[in-house]
């Protein structure tokens, strides 16, 4: 039996995932030493990114409008993004961040431009290949970080969110759609997936000075 596409793509990009795990930002989340100002900047930039992520889902759903079950599953995933944005809104209230006035940094702009370009010009399978790394990487990071002692960690809520069964279910659902819709474009899917993983690493490294 052939290996599922999502599993093969994750394996090919394992080095980038490990680099994200080793990044100063993620290590700071893991042990609670991350500069609060770096986290404030992250929340603002990630909220900017999530709006673009939501739009990519919406364009994928529009392209899949003749496949009602696929469109329904994509709309359910869009709700997951809205839930994540609600978490960021709660962070923003506590940390006094204006999410309506965010200037994207170079890493966020590069990532969202890539998503927008893919969503406008590619088919559904390739769009999902560009989106899956974000979901799987965050689920993986949350699960890895949750294995440590989080008592007293100021970033425990972030870790628990992405380590949750609910977030894992969203990542697994997206991977299932990727397998279904990108099986006939393995080359394009591999390129989009790898580029998204490179953007993920750049996004985390943008906060290395805090």
PDB file of C-alpha atoms in Angstrom:
ATOM      1  CA  UNK A   1       0.000   0.000   0.000  1.00  0.00           C
ATOM      2  CA  UNK A   2       1.377   3.398  -1.021  1.00  0.00           C
ATOM      3  CA  UNK A   3       2.319   5.844   1.710  1.00  0.00           C
ATOM      4  CA  UNK A   4      -0.281   8.636   2.099  1.00  0.00           C
ATOM      5  CA  UNK A   5       0.779  11.850   0.405  1.00  0.00           C
ATOM      6  CA  UNK A   6       0.581  13.911   3.593  1.00  0.00           C
ATOM      7  CA  UNK A   7       2.895  11.534   5.417  1.00  0.00           C
ATOM      8  CA  UNK A   8       5.436  11.499   2.598  1.00  0.00           C
ATOM      9  CA  UNK A   9       5.483  15.296   2.392  1.00  0.00           C
ATOM     10  CA  UNK A  10       5.890  15.677   6.156  1.00  0.00           C
ATOM     11  CA  UNK A  11       8.788  13.206   6.136  1.00  0.00           C
ATOM     12  CA  UNK A  12      10.523  15.057   3.305  1.00  0.00           C
ATOM     13  CA  UNK A  13      10.314  18.280   5.303  1.00  0.00           C
ATOM     14  CA  UNK A  14      11.213  16.834   8.713  1.00  0.00           C
ATOM     15  CA  UNK A  15      14.415  18.861   8.805  1.00  0.00           C
ATOM     16  CA  UNK A  16      12.460  22.120   8.554  1.00  0.00           C
ATOM     17  CA  UNK A  17      10.066  20.966  11.279  1.00  0.00           C
ATOM     18  CA  UNK A  18      12.994  20.186  13.569  1.00  0.00           C
ATOM     19  CA  UNK A  19      14.507  23.596  12.801  1.00  0.00           C
ATOM     20  CA  UNK A  20      11.218  25.218  13.869  1.00  0.00           C
ATOM     21  CA  UNK A  21      11.278  23.215  17.095  1.00  0.00           C
ATOM     22  CA  UNK A  22      14.854  24.372  17.766  1.00  0.00           C
ATOM     23  CA  UNK A  23      14.126  28.015  16.941  1.00  0.00           C
ATOM     24  CA  UNK A  24      14.693  30.497  19.725  1.00  0.00           C
ATOM     25  CA  UNK A  25      11.041  31.497  19.664  1.00  0.00           C
ATOM     26  CA  UNK A  26       9.668  27.969  20.102  1.00  0.00           C
ATOM     27  CA  UNK A  27      12.266  27.099  22.735  1.00  0.00           C
ATOM     28  CA  UNK A  28      11.205  30.218  24.618  1.00  0.00           C
ATOM     29  CA  UNK A  29       7.588  29.101  24.513  1.00  0.00           C
ATOM     30  CA  UNK A  30       8.602  25.651  25.729  1.00  0.00           C
ATOM     31  CA  UNK A  31      10.462  26.811  28.836  1.00  0.00           C
ATOM     32  CA  UNK A  32       8.535  30.026  29.463  1.00  0.00           C
ATOM     33  CA  UNK A  33      11.544  32.296  28.925  1.00  0.00           C
ATOM     34  CA  UNK A  34      10.271  33.993  25.766  1.00  0.00           C
ATOM     35  CA  UNK A  35      10.360  37.782  26.051  1.00  0.00           C
ATOM     36  CA  UNK A  36       6.723  38.927  26.494  1.00  0.00           C
ATOM     37  CA  UNK A  37       7.311  41.644  23.890  1.00  0.00           C
ATOM     38  CA  UNK A  38       8.309  38.989  21.351  1.00  0.00           C
ATOM     39  CA  UNK A  39       5.070  37.150  22.093  1.00  0.00           C
ATOM     40  CA  UNK A  40       3.085  40.370  21.650  1.00  0.00           C
ATOM     41  CA  UNK A  41       4.653  40.850  18.227  1.00  0.00           C
ATOM     42  CA  UNK A  42       3.973  37.221  17.378  1.00  0.00           C
ATOM     43  CA  UNK A  43       0.271  37.461  18.285  1.00  0.00           C
ATOM     44  CA  UNK A  44      -0.172  40.497  16.048  1.00  0.00           C
ATOM     45  CA  UNK A  45       1.680  38.952  13.105  1.00  0.00           C
ATOM     46  CA  UNK A  46      -0.036  35.579  13.507  1.00  0.00           C
ATOM     47  CA  UNK A  47      -3.465  37.206  13.539  1.00  0.00           C
ATOM     48  CA  UNK A  48      -2.540  38.953  10.278  1.00  0.00           C
ATOM     49  CA  UNK A  49      -1.462  35.594   8.859  1.00  0.00           C
ATOM     50  CA  UNK A  50      -4.614  33.791  10.018  1.00  0.00           C
ATOM     51  CA  UNK A  51      -6.833  36.194   8.122  1.00  0.00           C
ATOM     52  CA  UNK A  52      -4.950  35.295   4.944  1.00  0.00           C
ATOM     53  CA  UNK A  53      -5.194  31.609   5.872  1.00  0.00           C
ATOM     54  CA  UNK A  54      -8.967  31.965   6.237  1.00  0.00           C
ATOM     55  CA  UNK A  55      -9.165  33.638   2.822  1.00  0.00           C
ATOM     56  CA  UNK A  56      -7.198  30.786   1.236  1.00  0.00           C
ATOM     57  CA  UNK A  57      -9.687  28.300   2.672  1.00  0.00           C
ATOM     58  CA  UNK A  58     -12.530  30.417   1.298  1.00  0.00           C
ATOM     59  CA  UNK A  59     -11.044  30.457  -2.206  1.00  0.00           C
ATOM     60  CA  UNK A  60     -10.433  26.708  -2.048  1.00  0.00           C
ATOM     61  CA  UNK A  61     -14.047  26.172  -0.976  1.00  0.00           C
ATOM     62  CA  UNK A  62     -15.272  28.352  -3.844  1.00  0.00           C
ATOM     63  CA  UNK A  63     -13.241  26.302  -6.323  1.00  0.00           C
ATOM     64  CA  UNK A  64     -14.742  23.134  -4.835  1.00  0.00           C
ATOM     65  CA  UNK A  65     -18.317  24.408  -4.943  1.00  0.00           C
ATOM     66  CA  UNK A  66     -19.381  21.628  -7.310  1.00  0.00           C
ATOM     67  CA  UNK A  67     -18.135  19.034  -4.818  1.00  0.00           C
ATOM     68  CA  UNK A  68     -20.510  19.705  -1.963  1.00  0.00           C
ATOM     69  CA  UNK A  69     -18.909  17.343   0.555  1.00  0.00           C
ATOM     70  CA  UNK A  70     -15.449  18.826  -0.033  1.00  0.00           C
ATOM     71  CA  UNK A  71     -16.835  22.356   0.311  1.00  0.00           C
ATOM     72  CA  UNK A  72     -18.600  21.369   3.535  1.00  0.00           C
ATOM     73  CA  UNK A  73     -15.387  19.991   5.010  1.00  0.00           C
ATOM     74  CA  UNK A  74     -13.488  23.121   4.035  1.00  0.00           C
ATOM     75  CA  UNK A  75     -16.106  25.308   5.687  1.00  0.00           C
ATOM     76  CA  UNK A  76     -15.688  23.291   8.893  1.00  0.00           C
ATOM     77  CA  UNK A  77     -11.946  23.949   8.742  1.00  0.00           C
ATOM     78  CA  UNK A  78     -12.646  27.650   8.258  1.00  0.00           C
ATOM     79  CA  UNK A  79     -14.519  27.591  11.565  1.00  0.00           C
ATOM     80  CA  UNK A  80     -11.330  26.286  13.158  1.00  0.00           C
ATOM     81  CA  UNK A  81      -9.488  29.377  11.919  1.00  0.00           C
ATOM     82  CA  UNK A  82     -12.201  31.610  13.367  1.00  0.00           C
ATOM     83  CA  UNK A  83     -11.809  29.842  16.717  1.00  0.00           C
ATOM     84  CA  UNK A  84      -8.052  30.409  16.547  1.00  0.00           C
ATOM     85  CA  UNK A  85      -8.593  34.093  15.765  1.00  0.00           C
ATOM     86  CA  UNK A  86     -10.835  34.311  18.821  1.00  0.00           C
ATOM     87  CA  UNK A  87      -7.947  33.033  20.923  1.00  0.00           C
ATOM     88  CA  UNK A  88      -5.739  35.735  19.438  1.00  0.00           C
ATOM     89  CA  UNK A  89      -8.404  38.331  20.206  1.00  0.00           C
ATOM     90  CA  UNK A  90      -8.332  37.223  23.849  1.00  0.00           C
ATOM     91  CA  UNK A  91      -4.537  37.481  23.871  1.00  0.00           C
ATOM     92  CA  UNK A  92      -4.798  40.922  22.299  1.00  0.00           C
ATOM     93  CA  UNK A  93      -7.165  42.175  24.997  1.00  0.00           C
ATOM     94  CA  UNK A  94      -4.847  40.999  27.767  1.00  0.00           C
ATOM     95  CA  UNK A  95      -1.700  42.270  26.073  1.00  0.00           C
ATOM     96  CA  UNK A  96      -3.204  45.514  24.726  1.00  0.00           C
ATOM     97  CA  UNK A  97      -2.594  44.757  21.050  1.00  0.00           C
ATOM     98  CA  UNK A  98      -4.601  46.466  18.310  1.00  0.00           C
ATOM     99  CA  UNK A  99      -5.207  43.661  15.829  1.00  0.00           C
ATOM    100  CA  UNK A 100      -6.856  46.083  13.399  1.00  0.00           C
ATOM    101  CA  UNK A 101      -3.617  48.026  12.996  1.00  0.00           C
ATOM    102  CA  UNK A 102      -0.954  45.441  12.207  1.00  0.00           C
ATOM    103  CA  UNK A 103       1.858  46.129   9.762  1.00  0.00           C
ATOM    104  CA  UNK A 104       3.139  42.753   8.595  1.00  0.00           C
ATOM    105  CA  UNK A 105       6.817  42.038   8.960  1.00  0.00           C
ATOM    106  CA  UNK A 106       8.756  40.659   5.998  1.00  0.00           C
ATOM    107  CA  UNK A 107       8.226  37.023   7.013  1.00  0.00           C
ATOM    108  CA  UNK A 108       4.467  37.392   7.469  1.00  0.00           C
ATOM    109  CA  UNK A 109       4.145  39.356   4.219  1.00  0.00           C
ATOM    110  CA  UNK A 110       6.145  36.753   2.311  1.00  0.00           C
ATOM    111  CA  UNK A 111       4.023  33.922   3.706  1.00  0.00           C
ATOM    112  CA  UNK A 112       0.668  35.598   3.100  1.00  0.00           C
ATOM    113  CA  UNK A 113       1.698  36.676  -0.411  1.00  0.00           C
ATOM    114  CA  UNK A 114       2.583  33.053  -1.162  1.00  0.00           C
ATOM    115  CA  UNK A 115      -0.788  31.854   0.160  1.00  0.00           C
ATOM    116  CA  UNK A 116      -2.712  34.507  -1.757  1.00  0.00           C
ATOM    117  CA  UNK A 117      -0.842  33.779  -4.988  1.00  0.00           C
ATOM    118  CA  UNK A 118      -1.440  30.048  -4.649  1.00  0.00           C
ATOM    119  CA  UNK A 119      -5.107  30.490  -3.745  1.00  0.00           C
ATOM    120  CA  UNK A 120      -5.703  32.759  -6.746  1.00  0.00           C
ATOM    121  CA  UNK A 121      -3.916  30.744  -9.375  1.00  0.00           C
ATOM    122  CA  UNK A 122      -3.737  27.080  -8.299  1.00  0.00           C
ATOM    123  CA  UNK A 123      -6.244  24.286  -8.028  1.00  0.00           C
ATOM    124  CA  UNK A 124      -7.735  23.078  -4.770  1.00  0.00           C
ATOM    125  CA  UNK A 125      -5.171  20.323  -4.228  1.00  0.00           C
ATOM    126  CA  UNK A 126      -2.216  22.677  -4.536  1.00  0.00           C
ATOM    127  CA  UNK A 127      -3.892  25.254  -2.281  1.00  0.00           C
ATOM    128  CA  UNK A 128      -4.284  22.613   0.409  1.00  0.00           C
ATOM    129  CA  UNK A 129      -0.648  21.569  -0.025  1.00  0.00           C
ATOM    130  CA  UNK A 130       0.311  25.161   0.754  1.00  0.00           C
ATOM    131  CA  UNK A 131      -1.921  25.197   3.857  1.00  0.00           C
ATOM    132  CA  UNK A 132      -1.357  21.779   5.416  1.00  0.00           C
ATOM    133  CA  UNK A 133       2.153  22.471   6.796  1.00  0.00           C
ATOM    134  CA  UNK A 134       0.858  25.201   9.107  1.00  0.00           C
ATOM    135  CA  UNK A 135      -1.748  22.941  10.684  1.00  0.00           C
ATOM    136  CA  UNK A 136       0.433  19.849  10.988  1.00  0.00           C
ATOM    137  CA  UNK A 137       3.463  21.795  12.234  1.00  0.00           C
ATOM    138  CA  UNK A 138       1.512  23.571  14.986  1.00  0.00           C
ATOM    139  CA  UNK A 139      -0.110  20.321  16.112  1.00  0.00           C
ATOM    140  CA  UNK A 140       3.291  18.635  16.173  1.00  0.00           C
ATOM    141  CA  UNK A 141       4.922  21.501  18.052  1.00  0.00           C
ATOM    142  CA  UNK A 142       2.113  21.638  20.598  1.00  0.00           C
ATOM    143  CA  UNK A 143       2.351  17.921  21.230  1.00  0.00           C
ATOM    144  CA  UNK A 144       6.132  18.015  21.550  1.00  0.00           C
ATOM    145  CA  UNK A 145       6.088  20.983  23.920  1.00  0.00           C
ATOM    146  CA  UNK A 146       3.266  19.571  26.045  1.00  0.00           C
ATOM    147  CA  UNK A 147       5.465  16.621  26.987  1.00  0.00           C
ATOM    148  CA  UNK A 148       7.434  18.922  29.302  1.00  0.00           C
ATOM    149  CA  UNK A 149       6.416  20.357  32.650  1.00  0.00           C
ATOM    150  CA  UNK A 150       4.202  23.369  31.950  1.00  0.00           C
ATOM    151  CA  UNK A 151       3.368  24.334  35.536  1.00  0.00           C
ATOM    152  CA  UNK A 152       3.923  28.071  35.833  1.00  0.00           C
ATOM    153  CA  UNK A 153       4.708  28.508  32.146  1.00  0.00           C
ATOM    154  CA  UNK A 154       3.139  31.805  30.969  1.00  0.00           C
ATOM    155  CA  UNK A 155       2.699  30.251  27.522  1.00  0.00           C
ATOM    156  CA  UNK A 156       0.909  27.166  28.745  1.00  0.00           C
ATOM    157  CA  UNK A 157      -2.358  28.196  27.044  1.00  0.00           C
ATOM    158  CA  UNK A 158      -0.616  28.416  23.657  1.00  0.00           C
ATOM    159  CA  UNK A 159       0.936  24.973  24.117  1.00  0.00           C
ATOM    160  CA  UNK A 160      -2.291  23.370  25.287  1.00  0.00           C
ATOM    161  CA  UNK A 161      -4.251  24.860  22.370  1.00  0.00           C
ATOM    162  CA  UNK A 162      -2.027  23.312  19.743  1.00  0.00           C
ATOM    163  CA  UNK A 163      -1.509  20.068  21.674  1.00  0.00           C
ATOM    164  CA  UNK A 164      -5.258  19.552  21.975  1.00  0.00           C
ATOM    165  CA  UNK A 165      -7.236  16.714  20.440  1.00  0.00           C
ATOM    166  CA  UNK A 166      -9.402  19.324  18.738  1.00  0.00           C
ATOM    167  CA  UNK A 167      -6.473  20.890  16.893  1.00  0.00           C
ATOM    168  CA  UNK A 168      -5.081  17.470  15.977  1.00  0.00           C
ATOM    169  CA  UNK A 169      -8.474  16.609  14.468  1.00  0.00           C
ATOM    170  CA  UNK A 170      -8.359  19.736  12.302  1.00  0.00           C
ATOM    171  CA  UNK A 171      -4.839  18.932  11.092  1.00  0.00           C
ATOM    172  CA  UNK A 172      -5.829  15.337  10.343  1.00  0.00           C
ATOM    173  CA  UNK A 173      -8.923  16.471   8.431  1.00  0.00           C
ATOM    174  CA  UNK A 174      -6.856  18.813   6.279  1.00  0.00           C
ATOM    175  CA  UNK A 175      -4.331  16.063   5.596  1.00  0.00           C
ATOM    176  CA  UNK A 176      -7.178  13.795   4.508  1.00  0.00           C
ATOM    177  CA  UNK A 177      -8.370  16.389   2.028  1.00  0.00           C
ATOM    178  CA  UNK A 178      -4.811  16.853   0.779  1.00  0.00           C
ATOM    179  CA  UNK A 179      -4.482  13.126   0.131  1.00  0.00           C
ATOM    180  CA  UNK A 180      -7.802  13.122  -1.712  1.00  0.00           C
ATOM    181  CA  UNK A 181      -7.365  16.234  -3.832  1.00  0.00           C
ATOM    182  CA  UNK A 182      -3.634  16.426  -4.549  1.00  0.00           C
ATOM    183  CA  UNK A 183      -2.862  12.793  -5.360  1.00  0.00           C
ATOM    184  CA  UNK A 184      -2.755  13.573  -9.086  1.00  0.00           C
ATOM    185  CA  UNK A 185      -0.360  16.551  -8.714  1.00  0.00           C
ATOM    186  CA  UNK A 186       2.449  15.186  -6.513  1.00  0.00           C
ATOM    187  CA  UNK A 187       5.130  17.482  -7.970  1.00  0.00           C
ATOM    188  CA  UNK A 188       3.115  20.673  -7.465  1.00  0.00           C
ATOM    189  CA  UNK A 189       1.988  19.516  -4.026  1.00  0.00           C
ATOM    190  CA  UNK A 190       5.552  18.797  -2.953  1.00  0.00           C
ATOM    191  CA  UNK A 191       6.747  22.216  -4.098  1.00  0.00           C
ATOM    192  CA  UNK A 192       3.906  24.081  -2.363  1.00  0.00           C
ATOM    193  CA  UNK A 193       4.302  22.083   0.852  1.00  0.00           C
ATOM    194  CA  UNK A 194       8.055  22.678   1.000  1.00  0.00           C
ATOM    195  CA  UNK A 195       7.690  26.389   0.326  1.00  0.00           C
ATOM    196  CA  UNK A 196       5.106  26.705   3.097  1.00  0.00           C
ATOM    197  CA  UNK A 197       7.446  24.936   5.532  1.00  0.00           C
ATOM    198  CA  UNK A 198      10.241  27.362   4.644  1.00  0.00           C
ATOM    199  CA  UNK A 199       7.870  30.248   5.340  1.00  0.00           C
ATOM    200  CA  UNK A 200       6.954  28.700   8.699  1.00  0.00           C
ATOM    201  CA  UNK A 201      10.604  28.635   9.754  1.00  0.00           C
ATOM    202  CA  UNK A 202      11.149  32.205   8.566  1.00  0.00           C
ATOM    203  CA  UNK A 203       8.058  33.291  10.495  1.00  0.00           C
ATOM    204  CA  UNK A 204       9.380  31.866  13.775  1.00  0.00           C
ATOM    205  CA  UNK A 205      12.902  33.189  13.160  1.00  0.00           C
ATOM    206  CA  UNK A 206      11.497  36.708  12.753  1.00  0.00           C
ATOM    207  CA  UNK A 207      11.068  36.797  16.547  1.00  0.00           C
ATOM    208  CA  UNK A 208      14.570  35.562  17.352  1.00  0.00           C
ATOM    209  CA  UNK A 209      15.641  38.938  18.724  1.00  0.00           C
ATOM    210  CA  UNK A 210      13.089  38.824  21.525  1.00  0.00           C
TER     211      UNK A 210
END
